[in-house]
Amino acid sequence: AQSVAQPEDQVNVAEGNPLTVKCTYSVSGNPYLFWYVQYPNRGLQFLLKYITGDNLVKGSYGFEAEFNKSQTSFHLKKPSALVSDSALYFCAVRDYYSGNTPLVFGKGTRLSVIA
Amino acid sequence: DAGVIQSPRHEVTEMGQEVTLRCKPISGHNSLFWYRQTMMRGLELLIYFNNNVPIDDSGMPEDRFSAKMPNASFSTLKIQPSEPRDSAVYFCASSSTSGGVDTQYFGPGTRLTVL
């Protein structure tokens, strides 16, 4: 079975500081990993994904994520947070061997960037 | 590309009434997903289709819920009769399995309120 854990319901960071939103996963094979962001009253918006290759993946709006196979983690990072980054962030996973099946989403982490 | 289109954006109805939510996936996408989002339960997968065929409807709460995809460009989610506990935001997402790993793209959602 596939699963994703986002251990923090809420992350607070000051504007200009680096931010990290944590995600750990469990799959039986190789993972495909995704990050989505949801702004208030909007749908989920794709940020970035890891398929294979370089463990550091760069995405939209200056976000990046680092795949760590030994720690089964895929943490989302940004060097300098903006107030406009305040939103709900979802990590998602799918097993490479599961074929064309839906992504499994975490419960989400609410990021609040304080000016 | 217009993205995933959902209608209506907001729906307010009374308990017992029939509700129909509509979704137009991104052109060329062959997978379609219906999700429900609530504060209590987070993001839940209700049903998904591949090539217009329902693959897994185990997330549909009960027989009051039904979904159809008569063609590649249109899907409906129907609730009959509706109940107050059905109040939620319903998202439709689509993806394409051609050309590699499928990224799901979400619509803006339909906010349903059942009084």
Coordinates of N, CA and C in Angstrom, one line a residue, chain B:
Chain B
D1 N -4.4 26.6 -23.1 CA -5.3 25.6 -22.6 C -6.1 26.2 -21.4
A2 N -7.5 25.8 -21.4 CA -8.3 26.4 -20.4 C -8.2 25.7 -19.1
G3 N -7.6 24.6 -19.0 CA -7.5 23.8 -17.8 C -8.8 23.0 -17.6
V4 N -8.9 22.4 -16.4 CA -10.1 21.7 -16.0 C -11.2 22.7 -15.7
I5 N -12.3 22.5 -16.2 CA -13.4 23.4 -16.0 C -14.5 22.7 -15.2
Q6 N -15.0 23.3 -14.2 CA -16.0 22.8 -13.3 C -17.2 23.8 -13.2
S7 N -18.4 23.2 -13.2 CA -19.6 24.0 -13.0 C -20.6 23.3 -12.2
P8 N -21.4 24.0 -11.4 CA -21.2 25.4 -11.0 C -20.0 25.6 -10.1
R9 N -19.6 26.8 -9.8 CA -18.6 27.1 -8.8 C -19.2 27.0 -7.4
H10 N -20.4 27.4 -7.3 CA -21.1 27.4 -6.0 C -22.5 26.8 -6.2
E11 N -22.9 26.0 -5.2 CA -24.2 25.4 -5.3 C -24.8 25.4 -3.9
V12 N -25.9 26.0 -3.7 CA -26.6 25.9 -2.4 C -28.0 25.2 -2.7
T13 N -28.3 24.2 -1.9 CA -29.5 23.5 -2.2 C -30.1 23.0 -0.8
E14 N -31.3 22.5 -0.9 CA -31.9 22.0 0.3 C -31.8 20.5 0.4
M15 N -31.8 20.0 1.6 CA -31.7 18.6 1.8 C -32.8 17.9 1.0
G16 N -32.4 16.8 0.4 CA -33.4 16.0 -0.3 C -33.4 16.3 -1.8
Q17 N -32.8 17.4 -2.2 CA -32.8 17.8 -3.6 C -31.6 17.1 -4.3
E18 N -31.8 17.0 -5.6 CA -30.8 16.4 -6.5 C -29.7 17.4 -6.9
V19 N -28.5 17.1 -6.8 CA -27.4 18.0 -7.2 C -26.5 17.3 -8.3
T20 N -26.2 18.1 -9.3 CA -25.4 17.6 -10.4 C -24.2 18.5 -10.6
L21 N -23.0 18.0 -10.4 CA -21.8 18.7 -10.6 C -21.2 18.3 -12.0
R22 N -20.6 19.2 -12.6 CA -20.1 19.0 -14.0 C -18.6 19.2 -14.1
C23 N -17.9 18.5 -15.0 CA -16.5 18.7 -15.2 C -16.1 18.4 -16.6
K24 N -15.3 19.3 -17.1 CA -14.7 19.2 -18.5 C -13.2 19.0 -18.3
P25 N -12.7 17.9 -18.6 CA -11.2 17.7 -18.4 C -10.4 18.4 -19.5
I26 N -9.1 18.5 -19.2 CA -8.2 19.1 -20.2 C -8.2 18.2 -21.5
S27 N -8.3 18.9 -22.6 CA -8.4 18.2 -23.9 C -7.2 17.2 -24.1
G28 N -7.5 16.0 -24.4 CA -6.4 15.0 -24.6 C -6.1 14.2 -23.4
H29 N -6.6 14.6 -22.3 CA -6.4 13.8 -21.1 C -7.3 12.6 -21.1
N30 N -6.8 11.4 -20.6 CA -7.7 10.3 -20.7 C -8.0 9.7 -19.3
S31 N -7.6 10.4 -18.2 CA -8.0 10.0 -16.9 C -8.7 11.1 -16.2
L32 N -9.7 10.8 -15.4 CA -10.5 11.8 -14.7 C -10.8 11.3 -13.3
F33 N -10.6 12.3 -12.4 CA -10.8 11.9 -11.0 C -11.8 12.9 -10.3
W34 N -12.6 12.4 -9.4 CA -13.5 13.2 -8.6 C -13.0 13.1 -7.1
Y35 N -12.8 14.3 -6.5 CA -12.4 14.3 -5.1 C -13.4 15.2 -4.3
R36 N -13.4 14.9 -3.0 CA -14.2 15.8 -2.1 C -13.2 16.3 -1.0
Q37 N -13.4 17.5 -0.6 CA -12.5 18.1 0.4 C -13.3 18.7 1.5
T38 N -13.1 18.3 2.7 CA -13.7 18.9 3.9 C -12.7 19.1 5.0
M39 N -13.0 20.0 5.9 CA -12.0 20.3 7.0 C -11.8 19.0 7.8
M40 N -12.8 18.2 8.0 CA -12.6 17.1 8.9 C -11.9 15.9 8.2
R41 N -12.2 15.7 7.0 CA -11.6 14.5 6.3 C -10.5 14.8 5.3
G42 N -10.3 16.0 5.1 CA -9.3 16.4 4.1 C -9.7 16.1 2.7
L43 N -8.8 15.7 1.8 CA -9.0 15.4 0.4 C -9.3 13.9 0.2
E44 N -10.4 13.6 -0.3 CA -10.8 12.2 -0.5 C -11.1 11.9 -1.9
L45 N -10.5 10.8 -2.4 CA -10.8 10.4 -3.8 C -12.2 9.6 -3.8
L46 N -13.1 10.1 -4.7 CA -14.4 9.4 -4.7 C -14.4 8.4 -5.8
I47 N -14.0 8.7 -7.0 CA -14.0 7.8 -8.1 C -13.1 8.3 -9.2
Y48 N -12.6 7.3 -10.0 CA -11.8 7.8 -11.2 C -12.1 6.9 -12.4
F49 N -11.9 7.6 -13.5 CA -12.1 7.0 -14.8 C -10.8 6.9 -15.7
N50 N -10.7 5.9 -16.4 CA -9.6 5.8 -17.4 C -10.3 5.6 -18.8
N51 N -10.0 6.4 -19.7 CA -10.7 6.2 -21.1 C -12.2 6.1 -20.9
N52 N -12.8 6.9 -20.1 CA -14.2 7.1 -19.9 C -14.8 5.9 -19.1
V53 N -14.0 5.0 -18.7 CA -14.5 3.8 -18.0 C -14.2 4.0 -16.5
P54 N -15.3 3.8 -15.6 CA -15.0 3.9 -14.2 C -14.1 2.7 -13.7
I55 N -13.1 3.1 -13.0 CA -12.1 2.0 -12.6 C -12.3 1.7 -11.1
D56 N -12.4 2.7 -10.3 CA -12.5 2.4 -8.9 C -13.5 3.5 -8.3
D57 N -14.6 3.0 -7.8 CA -15.6 3.9 -7.1 C -15.7 3.6 -5.6
S58 N -14.7 2.9 -5.1 CA -14.8 2.5 -3.7 C -14.8 3.7 -2.7
G59 N -14.5 4.9 -3.2 CA -14.5 6.1 -2.4 C -15.8 6.8 -2.4
M60 N -16.7 6.3 -3.2 CA -18.1 6.9 -3.2 C -18.8 6.6 -1.9
P61 N -19.3 7.6 -1.2 CA -19.8 7.4 0.2 C -20.9 6.4 0.2
E62 N -21.8 6.5 -0.7 CA -23.0 5.6 -0.6 C -23.8 5.7 -1.9
D63 N -24.8 4.9 -2.0 CA -25.6 4.8 -3.2 C -26.2 6.2 -3.7
R64 N -26.2 7.1 -2.8 CA -26.8 8.4 -3.2 C -25.8 9.1 -4.2
F65 N -24.6 8.7 -4.3 CA -23.6 9.3 -5.2 C -23.5 8.4 -6.4
S66 N -23.4 9.1 -7.6 CA -23.2 8.4 -8.8 C -22.4 9.3 -9.7
A67 N -21.6 8.7 -10.6 CA -20.8 9.5 -11.5 C -20.8 8.8 -12.9
K68 N -20.7 9.7 -13.9 CA -20.7 9.2 -15.3 C -19.7 9.9 -16.1
M69 N -19.3 9.3 -17.1 CA -18.4 10.0 -18.1 C -18.8 9.5 -19.5
P70 N -19.8 10.1 -20.1 CA -20.3 9.7 -21.3 C -19.4 9.9 -22.5
N71 N -18.4 10.8 -22.4 CA -17.4 10.9 -23.4 C -16.2 11.5 -22.8
A72 N -15.1 11.7 -23.6 CA -13.8 12.1 -23.2 C -13.8 13.5 -22.7
S73 N -14.8 14.3 -22.9 CA -14.7 15.7 -22.6 C -15.8 16.1 -21.5
F74 N -16.4 15.2 -20.9 CA -17.5 15.6 -19.9 C -17.7 14.5 -18.9
S75 N -17.9 14.9 -17.6 CA -18.2 14.0 -16.6 C -19.2 14.7 -15.6
T76 N -20.0 13.9 -15.0 CA -20.9 14.4 -14.0 C -20.8 13.6 -12.7
L77 N -21.0 14.3 -11.6 CA -21.1 13.7 -10.3 C -22.5 14.1 -9.7
K78 N -23.3 13.1 -9.4 CA -24.7 13.4 -9.0 C -24.9 12.9 -7.6
I79 N -25.6 13.7 -6.8 CA -26.0 13.3 -5.5 C -27.5 13.4 -5.4
Q80 N -28.1 12.3 -5.1 CA -29.6 12.2 -5.0 C -30.0 11.2 -4.0
P81 N -30.7 11.6 -2.9 CA -31.0 12.9 -2.5 C -29.8 13.5 -1.7
S82 N -29.6 14.8 -1.7 CA -28.5 15.4 -1.0 C -28.8 15.5 0.5
E83 N -27.8 15.5 1.3 CA -27.9 15.6 2.7 C -26.9 16.7 3.2
P84 N -27.2 17.3 4.4 CA -26.2 18.4 4.9 C -24.8 17.9 5.0
R85 N -24.6 16.6 5.3 CA -23.2 16.1 5.5 C -22.5 16.0 4.1
D86 N -23.2 16.2 3.0 CA -22.5 16.2 1.7 C -21.9 17.6 1.4
S87 N -22.1 18.5 2.3 CA -21.5 19.9 2.1 C -20.0 19.8 2.1
A88 N -19.4 20.3 1.1 CA -17.9 20.1 0.9 C -17.6 20.8 -0.4
V89 N -16.3 20.9 -0.7 CA -15.8 21.3 -2.0 C -15.5 20.1 -2.8
Y90 N -16.0 20.0 -4.0 CA -15.8 18.9 -4.9 C -14.9 19.3 -6.0
F91 N -13.8 18.5 -6.2 CA -12.8 18.8 -7.2 C -12.8 17.7 -8.3
C92 N -12.6 18.2 -9.5 CA -12.4 17.3 -10.6 C -10.9 17.5 -11.0
A93 N -10.2 16.4 -11.4 CA -8.9 16.5 -11.9 C -8.7 15.6 -13.1
S94 N -7.8 15.9 -14.0 CA -7.6 15.1 -15.1 C -6.1 14.9 -15.3
S95 N -5.7 13.8 -16.0 CA -4.3 13.6 -16.4 C -4.2 12.8 -17.6
S96 N -3.0 12.7 -18.2 CA -2.8 12.0 -19.4 C -1.7 10.9 -19.1
T97 N -2.0 9.7 -19.6 CA -1.0 8.7 -19.4 C -0.1 8.5 -20.5
S98 N -0.2 9.3 -21.5 CA 0.7 9.2 -22.6 C 2.0 10.1 -22.4
G99 N 3.1 9.6 -22.8 CA 4.3 10.4 -22.7 C 4.9 10.4 -21.3
G100 N 4.6 9.4 -20.5 CA 5.3 9.3 -19.2 C 4.4 9.4 -18.0
V101 N 4.9 9.9 -16.9 CA 4.2 9.9 -15.7 C 3.1 11.0 -15.8
D102 N 1.9 10.6 -15.3 CA 0.8 11.5 -15.4 C 0.7 12.4 -14.2
T103 N 0.7 13.7 -14.5 CA 0.5 14.7 -13.5 C -1.0 15.1 -13.5
Q104 N -1.6 15.1 -12.3 CA -3.0 15.4 -12.2 C -3.1 16.9 -12.1
Y105 N -4.1 17.5 -12.9 CA -4.4 18.9 -12.9 C -5.8 19.1 -12.4
F106 N -5.9 20.0 -11.4 CA -7.2 20.1 -10.8 C -8.0 21.3 -11.3
G107 N -9.3 21.1 -11.3 CA -10.2 22.3 -11.5 C -10.4 23.1 -10.3
P108 N -11.1 24.2 -10.4 CA -11.3 25.2 -9.3 C -12.2 24.7 -8.2
G109 N -12.9 23.7 -8.5 CA -13.8 23.1 -7.5 C -15.2 23.7 -7.5
T110 N -16.2 22.9 -6.9 CA -17.5 23.3 -6.7 C -17.8 23.3 -5.2
R111 N -18.1 24.4 -4.7 CA -18.5 24.5 -3.2 C -19.9 24.2 -3.1
L112 N -20.3 23.0 -2.5 CA -21.6 22.6 -2.3 C -22.1 22.8 -0.8
T113 N -23.2 23.5 -0.7 CA -23.8 23.7 0.6 C -25.2 23.1 0.6
V114 N -25.4 22.1 1.5 CA -26.8 21.5 1.6 C -27.4 21.9 2.9
L115 N -28.5 22.6 2.8 CA -29.1 23.2 4.0 C -30.1 22.2 4.6

